[in-house]
Coordinates of C-alpha atoms in Angstrom, one line a residue:
M1 CA 2.8 40.6 -13.1
E2 CA 2.2 38.8 -16.4
L3 CA -0.9 36.5 -16.8
S4 CA 1.3 33.6 -18.3
S5 CA 3.4 33.6 -15.1
V6 CA 0.3 33.3 -13.0
I7 CA -1.2 30.5 -15.2
F8 CA 2.2 28.6 -15.0
A9 CA 2.4 28.9 -11.2
F10 CA -1.1 27.8 -10.8
C11 CA -0.8 24.9 -13.2
L12 CA 2.2 23.7 -11.1
T13 CA 0.3 24.0 -7.9
L14 CA -2.6 22.0 -9.5
F15 CA -0.1 19.3 -10.4
A16 CA 1.4 19.2 -6.9
G17 CA -2.0 19.1 -5.1
L18 CA -3.7 16.4 -7.4
S19 CA -0.6 14.1 -7.0
T20 CA -2.9 12.7 -4.1
G21 CA -4.4 10.8 -6.9
I22 CA -0.9 8.8 -7.4
G23 CA -1.4 7.6 -3.8
S24 CA -5.0 6.6 -4.3
A25 CA -3.9 4.8 -7.7
L26 CA -1.5 2.6 -5.6
S27 CA -4.5 1.4 -3.7
L28 CA -6.5 0.8 -7.0
L29 CA -3.7 -1.0 -9.0
T30 CA -1.3 -2.4 -6.7
K31 CA -1.4 -5.2 -4.0
R32 CA 1.5 -4.2 -2.1
T33 CA 3.1 -0.8 -1.1
S34 CA 6.7 -0.2 -2.3
T35 CA 7.8 0.9 1.2
K36 CA 11.5 1.2 0.1
F37 CA 10.6 3.5 -2.8
L38 CA 8.3 5.6 -0.6
S39 CA 11.0 5.9 2.0
V40 CA 13.7 7.1 -0.6
A41 CA 11.1 9.2 -2.4
L42 CA 10.0 11.0 0.9
G43 CA 13.6 11.6 1.9
F44 CA 14.3 12.9 -1.6
S45 CA 11.4 15.3 -1.2
A46 CA 12.6 16.4 2.2
G47 CA 16.1 17.0 0.9
V48 CA 14.9 19.2 -2.1
M49 CA 12.8 21.3 0.3
I50 CA 15.3 21.8 3.1
Y51 CA 18.1 22.7 0.6
V52 CA 15.9 25.2 -1.4
S53 CA 14.4 26.8 1.8
F54 CA 17.7 27.6 3.3
V55 CA 19.9 28.3 0.2
E56 CA 17.5 29.9 -2.1
I57 CA 14.0 31.0 -0.8
F58 CA 15.4 32.4 2.6
V59 CA 18.1 34.4 0.7
K60 CA 15.6 35.7 -1.7
A61 CA 13.2 36.8 0.9
K62 CA 16.1 38.6 2.9
D63 CA 17.3 40.3 -0.2
A64 CA 13.7 41.6 -0.9
L65 CA 13.1 42.8 2.7
I66 CA 16.5 44.5 3.0
S67 CA 15.8 46.4 -0.2
V68 CA 12.7 47.9 1.6
L69 CA 13.5 47.9 5.3
G70 CA 17.4 48.1 5.4
I71 CA 19.9 45.5 6.6
K72 CA 18.8 45.3 10.1
G73 CA 15.1 45.6 9.8
G74 CA 15.1 43.2 6.6
T75 CA 17.1 40.6 8.4
W76 CA 14.9 40.7 11.5
A77 CA 11.7 40.7 9.2
T78 CA 13.0 37.6 7.3
V79 CA 13.7 35.7 10.5
G80 CA 10.3 36.7 11.9
G81 CA 8.6 35.5 8.5
F82 CA 10.4 32.2 8.6
F83 CA 9.2 31.4 12.2
F84 CA 5.7 32.8 11.4
G85 CA 5.5 30.2 8.7
I86 CA 6.5 27.4 11.1
L87 CA 4.1 28.8 13.6
I88 CA 1.1 28.6 11.1
I89 CA 1.7 25.0 9.9
A90 CA 2.4 23.9 13.5
I91 CA -0.9 25.3 14.5
I92 CA -2.8 23.6 11.7
D93 CA -1.0 20.3 12.7
K94 CA -2.0 20.8 16.4
L95 CA -5.6 21.3 15.4
I96 CA -5.8 18.1 13.5
P97 CA -6.7 14.9 15.6
S98 CA -3.9 12.5 15.5
T99 CA -6.4 9.7 14.4
E100 CA -7.3 11.6 11.3
N101 CA -4.0 13.1 10.7
P102 CA -2.9 12.8 7.0
H103 CA 0.5 11.5 7.9
E104 CA -0.4 8.5 9.8
I105 CA 1.2 5.8 8.1
H106 CA -1.0 3.6 5.8
T107 CA -0.3 0.8 3.4
V108 CA -2.1 -0.8 0.5
E109 CA -2.2 -4.1 2.3
E110 CA -4.4 -2.7 5.0
M111 CA -7.2 -2.8 2.4
D112 CA -7.3 -6.6 2.3
G113 CA -9.2 -6.9 5.5
K114 CA -12.6 -8.6 5.3
S115 CA -14.1 -7.7 8.7
E116 CA -17.6 -5.9 8.5
E117 CA -16.8 -4.2 11.9
H118 CA -15.9 -0.6 12.2
K119 CA -17.0 0.3 8.8
S120 CA -18.7 3.6 9.8
K121 CA -15.7 4.4 12.0
L122 CA -13.4 3.9 8.9
M123 CA -15.5 5.9 6.6
R124 CA -15.4 8.7 9.2
M125 CA -11.8 8.4 9.4
G126 CA -11.2 8.6 5.6
L127 CA -13.6 11.6 5.3
F128 CA -11.9 13.4 8.2
T129 CA -8.5 12.5 6.6
A130 CA -9.6 14.1 3.4
L131 CA -10.7 17.3 5.2
A132 CA -7.5 17.3 7.3
I133 CA -5.4 17.0 4.2
G134 CA -7.5 19.9 2.6
I135 CA -6.9 22.1 5.7
H136 CA -3.2 21.2 5.8
N137 CA -2.5 21.5 2.1
F138 CA -4.1 25.1 1.8
P139 CA -0.7 26.8 3.0
E140 CA 1.4 24.4 0.9
G141 CA -0.6 25.5 -2.3
L142 CA 0.2 29.0 -1.4
A143 CA 3.9 28.1 -1.0
T144 CA 4.3 26.4 -4.2
F145 CA 2.4 29.1 -6.0
T146 CA 4.3 31.9 -4.5
A147 CA 7.7 30.1 -5.4
A148 CA 6.6 29.3 -9.0
L149 CA 5.5 33.0 -9.4
S150 CA 8.8 34.3 -8.0
D151 CA 11.0 32.0 -10.3
P152 CA 9.6 29.3 -12.4
S153 CA 12.9 27.5 -12.3
L154 CA 12.5 27.3 -8.5
G155 CA 8.8 26.5 -8.8
I156 CA 9.3 23.3 -10.8
P157 CA 11.5 21.2 -8.4
I158 CA 9.4 22.5 -5.4
A159 CA 6.2 21.5 -7.0
F160 CA 7.7 17.9 -7.7
A161 CA 8.8 17.6 -4.0
I162 CA 5.4 18.5 -2.8
A163 CA 3.8 16.2 -5.2
I164 CA 6.1 13.3 -3.9
H165 CA 5.1 14.5 -0.3
N166 CA 1.3 14.2 -1.3
I167 CA 1.6 10.4 -2.5
P168 CA 1.2 8.9 1.1
E169 CA -1.5 11.4 1.8
G170 CA -3.5 9.8 -0.9
I171 CA -2.9 6.4 0.3
A172 CA -4.1 7.9 3.9
V173 CA -7.5 8.8 2.4
A174 CA -7.9 5.8 0.0
V175 CA -7.2 2.9 2.6
P176 CA -9.9 3.5 5.1
I177 CA -12.6 4.6 2.5
F178 CA -12.0 1.5 0.4
Y179 CA -12.0 -0.6 3.5
A180 CA -15.4 1.0 4.6
T181 CA -17.2 1.0 1.2
G182 CA -15.4 -1.7 -0.8
S183 CA -15.3 0.7 -3.6
R184 CA -12.0 1.3 -5.1
K185 CA -13.5 3.9 -7.4
Q186 CA -14.9 5.9 -4.4
A187 CA -11.5 5.7 -2.6
F188 CA -9.7 7.1 -5.6
K189 CA -12.4 9.8 -6.2
L190 CA -12.2 11.2 -2.7
S191 CA -8.5 10.8 -2.4
F192 CA -7.9 12.6 -5.7
L193 CA -10.3 15.4 -4.7
S194 CA -8.7 16.0 -1.4
G195 CA -5.7 17.5 -3.1
L196 CA -7.7 20.3 -4.8
S197 CA -7.2 22.3 -1.7
E198 CA -3.7 23.1 -2.8
P199 CA -4.6 25.1 -6.0
V200 CA -7.6 26.6 -4.1
G201 CA -5.1 27.9 -1.6
A202 CA -3.0 29.4 -4.2
L203 CA -5.9 30.9 -6.0
I204 CA -7.5 32.5 -2.7
G205 CA -4.0 33.8 -1.5
Y206 CA -3.3 35.3 -4.9
L207 CA -6.6 37.0 -5.0
L208 CA -6.2 38.4 -1.5
L209 CA -2.6 39.5 -1.8
Y210 CA -2.1 40.6 -5.5
K211 CA -3.2 44.1 -5.0
F212 CA -0.7 44.4 -2.2
F213 CA 2.3 42.5 -3.8
N214 CA 5.3 44.4 -3.4
D215 CA 8.9 43.5 -2.2
A216 CA 7.9 43.7 1.5
V217 CA 4.9 41.4 1.2
F218 CA 6.8 39.1 -1.2
G219 CA 9.8 38.8 1.2
F220 CA 7.7 38.1 4.1
I221 CA 5.6 35.6 2.4
F222 CA 8.7 34.0 0.9
A223 CA 10.4 33.7 4.4
S224 CA 7.2 32.1 5.6
V225 CA 7.2 29.6 2.7
A226 CA 10.8 28.7 3.8
G227 CA 9.5 28.0 7.4
I228 CA 6.5 26.0 6.2
M229 CA 8.8 23.8 3.9
V230 CA 11.3 23.2 6.5
Y231 CA 8.5 22.2 9.2
I232 CA 7.0 19.9 6.7
S233 CA 10.3 18.3 6.0
L234 CA 11.2 17.6 9.6
D235 CA 8.0 17.0 11.1
E236 CA 6.3 14.9 8.4
L237 CA 8.5 13.7 5.5
L238 CA 11.6 12.5 7.3
P239 CA 9.5 10.7 10.1
S240 CA 7.4 9.1 7.3
A241 CA 10.3 8.1 5.4
R242 CA 11.8 6.3 8.3
E243 CA 8.5 4.5 9.1
Y244 CA 8.2 3.3 5.5
G245 CA 11.8 1.9 5.2
E246 CA 15.1 1.6 6.7
H247 CA 16.7 4.6 8.3
H248 CA 19.6 4.7 5.9
L249 CA 17.3 4.8 2.8
S250 CA 15.6 8.0 4.0
I251 CA 18.9 9.7 4.5
Y252 CA 20.1 8.5 1.0
G253 CA 17.0 10.1 -0.4
L254 CA 17.6 13.2 1.6
I255 CA 21.2 13.5 0.3
A256 CA 20.2 12.8 -3.2
G257 CA 17.4 15.4 -3.1
M258 CA 19.7 18.1 -1.9
A259 CA 22.3 17.1 -4.6
V260 CA 19.7 17.3 -7.4
M261 CA 18.4 20.6 -6.0
A262 CA 21.8 22.1 -5.9
L263 CA 22.6 20.9 -9.3
S264 CA 19.4 22.3 -10.8
L265 CA 20.1 25.8 -9.2
L266 CA 23.7 25.7 -10.5
L267 CA 22.3 25.0 -14.1
F268 CA 20.2 28.3 -13.8
I269 CA 23.1 30.6 -12.8

């Protein structure tokens, strides 16, 4: 495995993780949240991830596992890996309290409140949300890194999709922290840093697994990545997209994301 490929995959994961800073910048530089834009963008991100998970990642995982385990064993292992990924991300979501869940909808307008009450509670919510995002983004970092390491042309659109997904997470951290402290700088800093868990997840995953990285391990991890991305899309991105805007906007974004992902894959055939 070439060092340049590892560095490239890590840089993509770093970009995806630190895009929480884009969400926090919205709280720093704008007075209103562009909910229609977020709705389309989140739907677009879901479309990219759902399409690439089923059309590309699942197929590559299956091919790798069949080459080692045969048709029957490889197919069963691929399906098992897919649902294992879903199980892991579902357990993580379950362990995060709903009040601090990073996917609770927040807008920039919420930061205009002048009340002095509940500041300690809001600060706690912001800090716990940052922690929740850190835990939640850990497997996302591994997913982005693995995809980019396997196929750079696949890793780039996935990194952008994860980056879009992280924008409202940045808002979710920045809103309560700004409201509690009155400091946009503090809100931006903590929100930005919460995204570091993605490259950290990628780095730890790589250090733990690179010695064992063969077709069987790669195939199972890749199948799990597909499961993680489908779960994120269906449980988080699409519901969030509908909350931020009209139902049709999220679907238009979803279809556009699938079309762009399909076109990008066709260009690399």
